[in-house]
Short mmCIF file of C-alpha atoms in Angstrom, two decimals:
data_model
loop_
_atom_site.label_atom_id
_atom_site.label_comp_id
_atom_site.label_asym_id
_atom_site.label_seq_id
_atom_site.Cartn_x
_atom_site.Cartn_y
_atom_site.Cartn_z
CA UNK A 1 -0.01 -0.16 0.20
CA UNK A 2 1.56 3.61 -0.99
CA UNK A 3 1.75 6.34 1.50
CA UNK A 4 -1.22 8.18 0.03
CA UNK A 5 -3.52 4.97 0.20
CA UNK A 6 -2.49 4.14 3.44
CA UNK A 7 -3.16 7.90 4.89
CA UNK A 8 -6.67 7.60 3.34
CA UNK A 9 -7.30 4.09 4.80
CA UNK A 10 -6.37 5.91 8.46
CA UNK A 11 -8.63 8.80 7.86
CA UNK A 12 -11.33 6.54 6.92
CA UNK A 13 -10.88 4.23 10.21
CA UNK A 14 -10.64 7.52 12.33
CA UNK A 15 -14.01 8.96 10.64
CA UNK A 16 -15.61 5.42 11.49
CA UNK A 17 -14.53 5.47 15.03
CA UNK A 18 -15.56 8.95 15.43
CA UNK A 19 -19.22 8.05 14.01
CA UNK A 20 -19.23 4.86 16.36
CA UNK A 21 -18.49 7.02 19.13
CA UNK A 22 -21.23 9.24 18.30
CA UNK A 23 -23.60 6.80 18.26
CA UNK A 24 -22.73 5.25 21.31
CA UNK A 25 -23.60 8.57 23.19
CA UNK A 26 -26.78 8.86 21.14
CA UNK A 27 -28.19 5.47 22.19
CA UNK A 28 -27.30 6.48 25.88
CA UNK A 29 -29.32 9.28 25.27
CA UNK A 30 -32.40 7.23 23.73
CA UNK A 31 -32.29 4.59 26.32
CA UNK A 32 -32.36 7.47 29.40
CA UNK A 33 -30.46 5.12 31.56
CA UNK A 34 -27.48 3.44 32.09
CA UNK A 35 -26.35 0.62 30.10
CA UNK A 36 -23.30 -1.87 29.87
CA UNK A 37 -21.08 -1.90 26.68
CA UNK A 38 -22.19 -5.12 25.77
CA UNK A 39 -26.02 -3.94 25.66
CA UNK A 40 -24.47 -0.58 23.65
CA UNK A 41 -23.36 -2.95 20.80
CA UNK A 42 -26.10 -5.19 20.68
CA UNK A 43 -28.04 -1.92 20.16
CA UNK A 44 -25.94 -0.47 17.82
CA UNK A 45 -25.34 -3.97 15.95
CA UNK A 46 -21.45 -3.07 16.56
CA UNK A 47 -18.55 -5.79 17.44
CA UNK A 48 -18.07 -5.75 21.24
CA UNK A 49 -14.32 -5.56 20.94
CA UNK A 50 -14.63 -1.84 19.14
CA UNK A 51 -17.39 -0.73 21.77
CA UNK A 52 -15.33 -2.03 24.54
CA UNK A 53 -12.38 0.17 23.41
CA UNK A 54 -14.44 3.36 22.55
CA UNK A 55 -16.45 3.40 25.74
CA UNK A 56 -12.86 3.24 27.43
CA UNK A 57 -11.67 6.22 25.48
CA UNK A 58 -14.80 7.87 26.68
CA UNK A 59 -14.93 7.41 29.80
CA UNK A 60 -11.19 8.39 30.01
CA UNK A 61 -12.20 11.63 28.55
CA UNK A 62 -15.23 12.32 30.67
CA UNK A 63 -17.96 11.61 27.76
CA UNK A 64 -19.25 8.80 29.92
CA UNK A 65 -19.32 8.21 33.45
CA UNK A 66 -19.65 4.80 35.38
CA UNK A 67 -23.20 4.02 36.80
CA UNK A 68 -23.97 0.96 39.09
CA UNK A 69 -23.15 -2.60 38.23
CA UNK A 70 -20.70 -1.65 35.65
CA UNK A 71 -23.07 0.27 33.58
CA UNK A 72 -22.44 3.48 31.76
CA UNK A 73 -24.10 6.74 31.02
CA UNK A 74 -23.64 10.35 29.60
CA UNK A 75 -20.66 12.47 31.51
CA UNK A 76 -20.35 15.63 32.92
CA UNK A 77 -18.38 16.90 29.95
CA UNK A 78 -21.29 16.38 28.14
CA UNK A 79 -23.18 18.66 30.32
CA UNK A 80 -20.28 21.20 30.15
CA UNK A 81 -20.38 21.83 26.44
CA UNK A 82 -24.20 22.00 26.81
CA UNK A 83 -23.62 24.80 29.46
CA UNK A 84 -20.99 26.55 26.66
CA UNK A 85 -23.11 26.41 23.80
CA UNK A 86 -26.29 27.95 26.06
CA UNK A 87 -24.20 30.80 26.92
CA UNK A 88 -23.37 32.07 23.47
CA UNK A 89 -26.01 30.74 21.21
CA UNK A 90 -28.31 33.92 20.08
CA UNK A 91 -30.53 30.63 19.28
CA UNK A 92 -31.16 29.46 22.89
CA UNK A 93 -31.33 33.09 24.17
CA UNK A 94 -34.28 33.90 21.46
CA UNK A 95 -35.69 30.63 22.18
CA UNK A 96 -36.00 31.45 26.26
CA UNK A 97 -37.28 35.33 25.17
CA UNK A 98 -40.01 33.12 23.16
CA UNK A 99 -41.03 31.32 25.91
CA UNK A 100 -40.87 33.90 28.44
CA UNK A 101 -42.99 36.14 26.28
CA UNK A 102 -45.78 32.97 26.00
CA UNK A 103 -45.98 32.27 29.45
CA UNK A 104 -46.25 36.13 30.25
CA UNK A 105 -49.10 36.34 27.89
CA UNK A 106 -50.83 33.23 28.82
CA UNK A 107 -49.79 32.03 32.15
CA UNK A 108 -49.59 28.29 30.53
CA UNK A 109 -46.79 26.26 30.10
CA UNK A 110 -45.08 26.47 26.90
CA UNK A 111 -42.29 24.57 25.07
CA UNK A 112 -39.74 24.51 22.14
CA UNK A 113 -39.94 21.47 20.17
CA UNK A 114 -37.80 19.88 17.10
CA UNK A 115 -37.23 16.85 15.57
CA UNK A 116 -34.06 14.09 16.04
CA UNK A 117 -34.24 12.13 13.22
CA UNK A 118 -37.56 11.06 13.03
CA UNK A 119 -38.31 11.65 16.59
CA UNK A 120 -39.77 14.31 18.40
CA UNK A 121 -38.52 16.05 21.56
CA UNK A 122 -38.66 19.49 23.89
CA UNK A 123 -35.65 20.88 23.91
CA UNK A 124 -36.79 23.78 26.19
CA UNK A 125 -39.43 24.68 28.38
CA UNK A 126 -40.97 27.45 30.99
CA UNK A 127 -43.26 26.64 33.34
CA UNK A 128 -46.58 28.61 33.75
CA UNK A 129 -47.76 29.88 36.85
CA UNK A 130 -49.82 26.51 37.80
CA UNK A 131 -47.19 23.78 37.20
CA UNK A 132 -48.50 20.34 36.42
CA UNK A 133 -47.43 17.23 35.30
CA UNK A 134 -46.36 17.35 31.37
CA UNK A 135 -46.08 14.03 29.99
CA UNK A 136 -43.15 14.33 28.08
CA UNK A 137 -39.42 15.53 29.80
CA UNK A 138 -36.94 17.66 28.07
CA UNK A 139 -34.56 15.76 26.00
CA UNK A 140 -37.15 12.72 25.81
CA UNK A 141 -37.38 11.49 22.07
CA UNK A 142 -40.70 9.67 21.25
CA UNK A 143 -42.86 8.94 17.99
CA UNK A 144 -44.25 12.05 16.45
CA UNK A 145 -47.45 10.58 15.86
CA UNK A 146 -48.26 11.39 19.79
CA UNK A 147 -47.74 15.03 19.39
CA UNK A 148 -49.45 18.05 18.03
CA UNK A 149 -46.08 19.39 16.77
CA UNK A 150 -45.25 16.22 14.80
CA UNK A 151 -48.37 17.37 12.55
CA UNK A 152 -46.58 20.45 11.93
CA UNK A 153 -42.76 19.30 11.32
CA UNK A 154 -43.78 16.63 8.54
CA UNK A 155 -45.94 18.80 6.72
CA UNK A 156 -43.51 19.50 4.01
CA UNK A 157 -43.94 16.02 3.10
CA UNK A 158 -45.87 14.15 0.95
CA UNK A 159 -48.22 11.63 2.40
CA UNK A 160 -45.92 8.80 1.01
CA UNK A 161 -42.77 10.22 1.96
CA UNK A 162 -44.54 10.73 5.82
CA UNK A 163 -45.15 7.51 5.79
CA UNK A 164 -41.65 6.42 4.85
CA UNK A 165 -40.05 8.80 7.24
CA UNK A 166 -42.06 7.33 10.10
CA UNK A 167 -41.41 3.75 11.77
CA UNK A 168 -44.20 1.07 12.08
CA UNK A 169 -44.24 1.21 15.85
CA UNK A 170 -45.08 4.92 15.67
CA UNK A 171 -48.69 4.24 15.06
CA UNK A 172 -49.59 3.17 18.63
CA UNK A 173 -49.56 4.88 21.66
CA UNK A 174 -47.76 3.75 24.71
CA UNK A 175 -50.18 1.46 25.96
CA UNK A 176 -51.02 -0.05 22.46
CA UNK A 177 -53.98 1.89 21.25
CA UNK A 178 -53.46 2.04 17.51
CA UNK A 179 -53.31 5.73 15.79
CA UNK A 180 -55.68 5.75 12.57
CA UNK A 181 -52.88 6.44 9.54
CA UNK A 182 -55.44 8.13 7.76
CA UNK A 183 -56.41 10.40 10.46
CA UNK A 184 -53.20 11.20 11.22
CA UNK A 185 -52.24 12.63 7.38
CA UNK A 186 -55.47 14.04 7.06
CA UNK A 187 -54.51 16.23 10.33
CA UNK A 188 -51.29 17.12 8.86
CA UNK A 189 -52.56 18.26 5.99
CA UNK A 190 -55.26 20.21 7.90
CA UNK A 191 -52.46 21.70 10.27
CA UNK A 192 -50.73 22.66 6.73
CA UNK A 193 -53.70 24.67 5.78
CA UNK A 194 -54.36 26.20 9.29
CA UNK A 195 -50.89 27.10 10.04
CA UNK A 196 -51.59 25.28 13.38
CA UNK A 197 -52.82 22.21 15.52
CA UNK A 198 -54.43 21.66 18.60
CA UNK A 199 -55.78 18.61 20.18
CA UNK A 200 -56.65 16.85 23.53
CA UNK A 201 -53.56 15.34 24.55
CA UNK A 202 -52.95 11.73 23.65
CA UNK A 203 -50.87 11.06 26.65
CA UNK A 204 -53.14 12.39 29.24
CA UNK A 205 -57.05 13.09 30.35
CA UNK A 206 -56.62 16.39 31.22
CA UNK A 207 -54.52 18.66 28.91
CA UNK A 208 -54.98 20.09 25.50
CA UNK A 209 -51.89 20.90 23.39
CA UNK A 210 -51.60 23.80 21.18
CA UNK A 211 -48.25 23.99 18.61
CA UNK A 212 -47.61 26.56 15.85
CA UNK A 213 -44.45 25.98 13.41
CA UNK A 214 -41.42 27.94 13.36
CA UNK A 215 -40.53 28.11 9.43
CA UNK A 216 -37.30 28.91 7.73
CA UNK A 217 -37.68 30.79 4.26
CA UNK A 218 -38.49 27.95 2.26
CA UNK A 219 -41.81 27.34 4.17
CA UNK A 220 -40.18 24.28 6.28
CA UNK A 221 -41.16 23.81 9.82
CA UNK A 222 -37.89 23.69 11.82
CA UNK A 223 -39.34 23.54 15.32
CA UNK A 224 -42.59 24.45 17.06
CA UNK A 225 -43.85 26.62 19.69
CA UNK A 226 -46.29 24.96 22.09
CA UNK A 227 -48.92 25.28 24.82
CA UNK A 228 -49.85 22.67 27.28
CA UNK A 229 -52.66 23.72 29.23
CA UNK A 230 -55.71 22.38 31.19
CA UNK A 231 -58.64 21.47 28.54
CA UNK A 232 -60.88 23.81 30.08
CA UNK A 233 -58.82 26.95 30.28
CA UNK A 234 -57.76 25.76 26.78
CA UNK A 235 -61.26 25.70 25.50
CA UNK A 236 -62.03 29.27 27.21
CA UNK A 237 -58.56 30.70 25.86
CA UNK A 238 -58.23 29.12 22.45
CA UNK A 239 -58.01 32.00 20.16
CA UNK A 240 -55.94 33.97 22.36
CA UNK A 241 -53.37 31.03 23.10
CA UNK A 242 -52.86 30.59 19.44
CA UNK A 243 -52.15 34.45 18.79
CA UNK A 244 -49.70 34.39 21.76
CA UNK A 245 -48.03 31.29 20.00
CA UNK A 246 -48.17 32.42 16.43
CA UNK A 247 -46.69 36.15 17.34
CA UNK A 248 -44.00 34.51 19.22
CA UNK A 249 -43.27 31.82 16.08
CA UNK A 250 -43.10 34.89 13.81
CA UNK A 251 -40.57 37.00 16.27
CA UNK A 252 -38.47 33.54 16.26
CA UNK A 253 -38.21 32.87 13.27
CA UNK A 254 -35.53 34.75 11.62
CA UNK A 255 -32.85 33.04 14.48
CA UNK A 256 -33.65 29.88 12.48
CA UNK A 257 -33.45 31.21 8.90
CA UNK A 258 -30.47 28.77 8.26
CA UNK A 259 -31.66 25.67 10.48
CA UNK A 260 -31.13 22.31 9.92
#
C-alpha cells in the first residue's frame, strides 16, 4: 500500500471510529438509562471489541461516567459542552425569550420542540404560573405521532414521504392503542392549511396541546412553539393562546433562517 492509500485508510478508520463513538452517546441518550457496553453493542449491532475500546476512551475523556453495576451513562463533560452552547448561542437566548413571552401572555406552560431524526423532543420549556405534570420530559425522544407538533414538523412532506419517514411502531400509543394512519395524514394536511394544530393530549386525559410552526424561509417547519394547558382553560382561551404562539413564532423565525 502506498503512502497516500495508507493515509486515506487511516483517515477512514478514524472517521468510522468517531461515527461509532457518536452512536454510543446517542444510544445512551435515547435509552435515558445506564447500559453495559455489551448492551450498547447489541443496540448498535456493532462489534463488542470496538464498543469496549471506544467506551473506555469516552470514559477517560469524561464523555461517559460509570454508573452502578458496571453500567455506563453520559458524562459531565457533555453537560459542560451544553452549558457552553447555551451561554453563547443567540438561538437559545431567542428561544428563552419566546417562551417567556408566551408564559407572560398566557400563564400556561410553554415548550420549544424539534425533531431528531424521526423522533420528537422538547428542547426547552418554561413553566406556567400553575405547574402540573407534563407527559414528555425535556430531551426525551418520542414518536411524533403522539404530539401536536408532529403534525406540523412533517407538513412539508407528501403522504408517501411521511409514511416512509415514520417507523411502523409509531402508529400506536404507549398503551398499545392504535393511531389511525389516515386520520393522522388528514390532520397533517389540516395543520398545514391552518398554520397550527391543537388537540386533547393523546398521552393524558386532562391537557390540551397547542402547536404552531417556526418556519424557515422555504416554508419548512424547523421547530414548533407549544402550550400545554388544562382542557377547560384551553377551550376558554383557545384563540388567545394561538395568537400568543403565532406572534412568538414570527419573532423567533429569523433566528432559524438557516436551520438544519
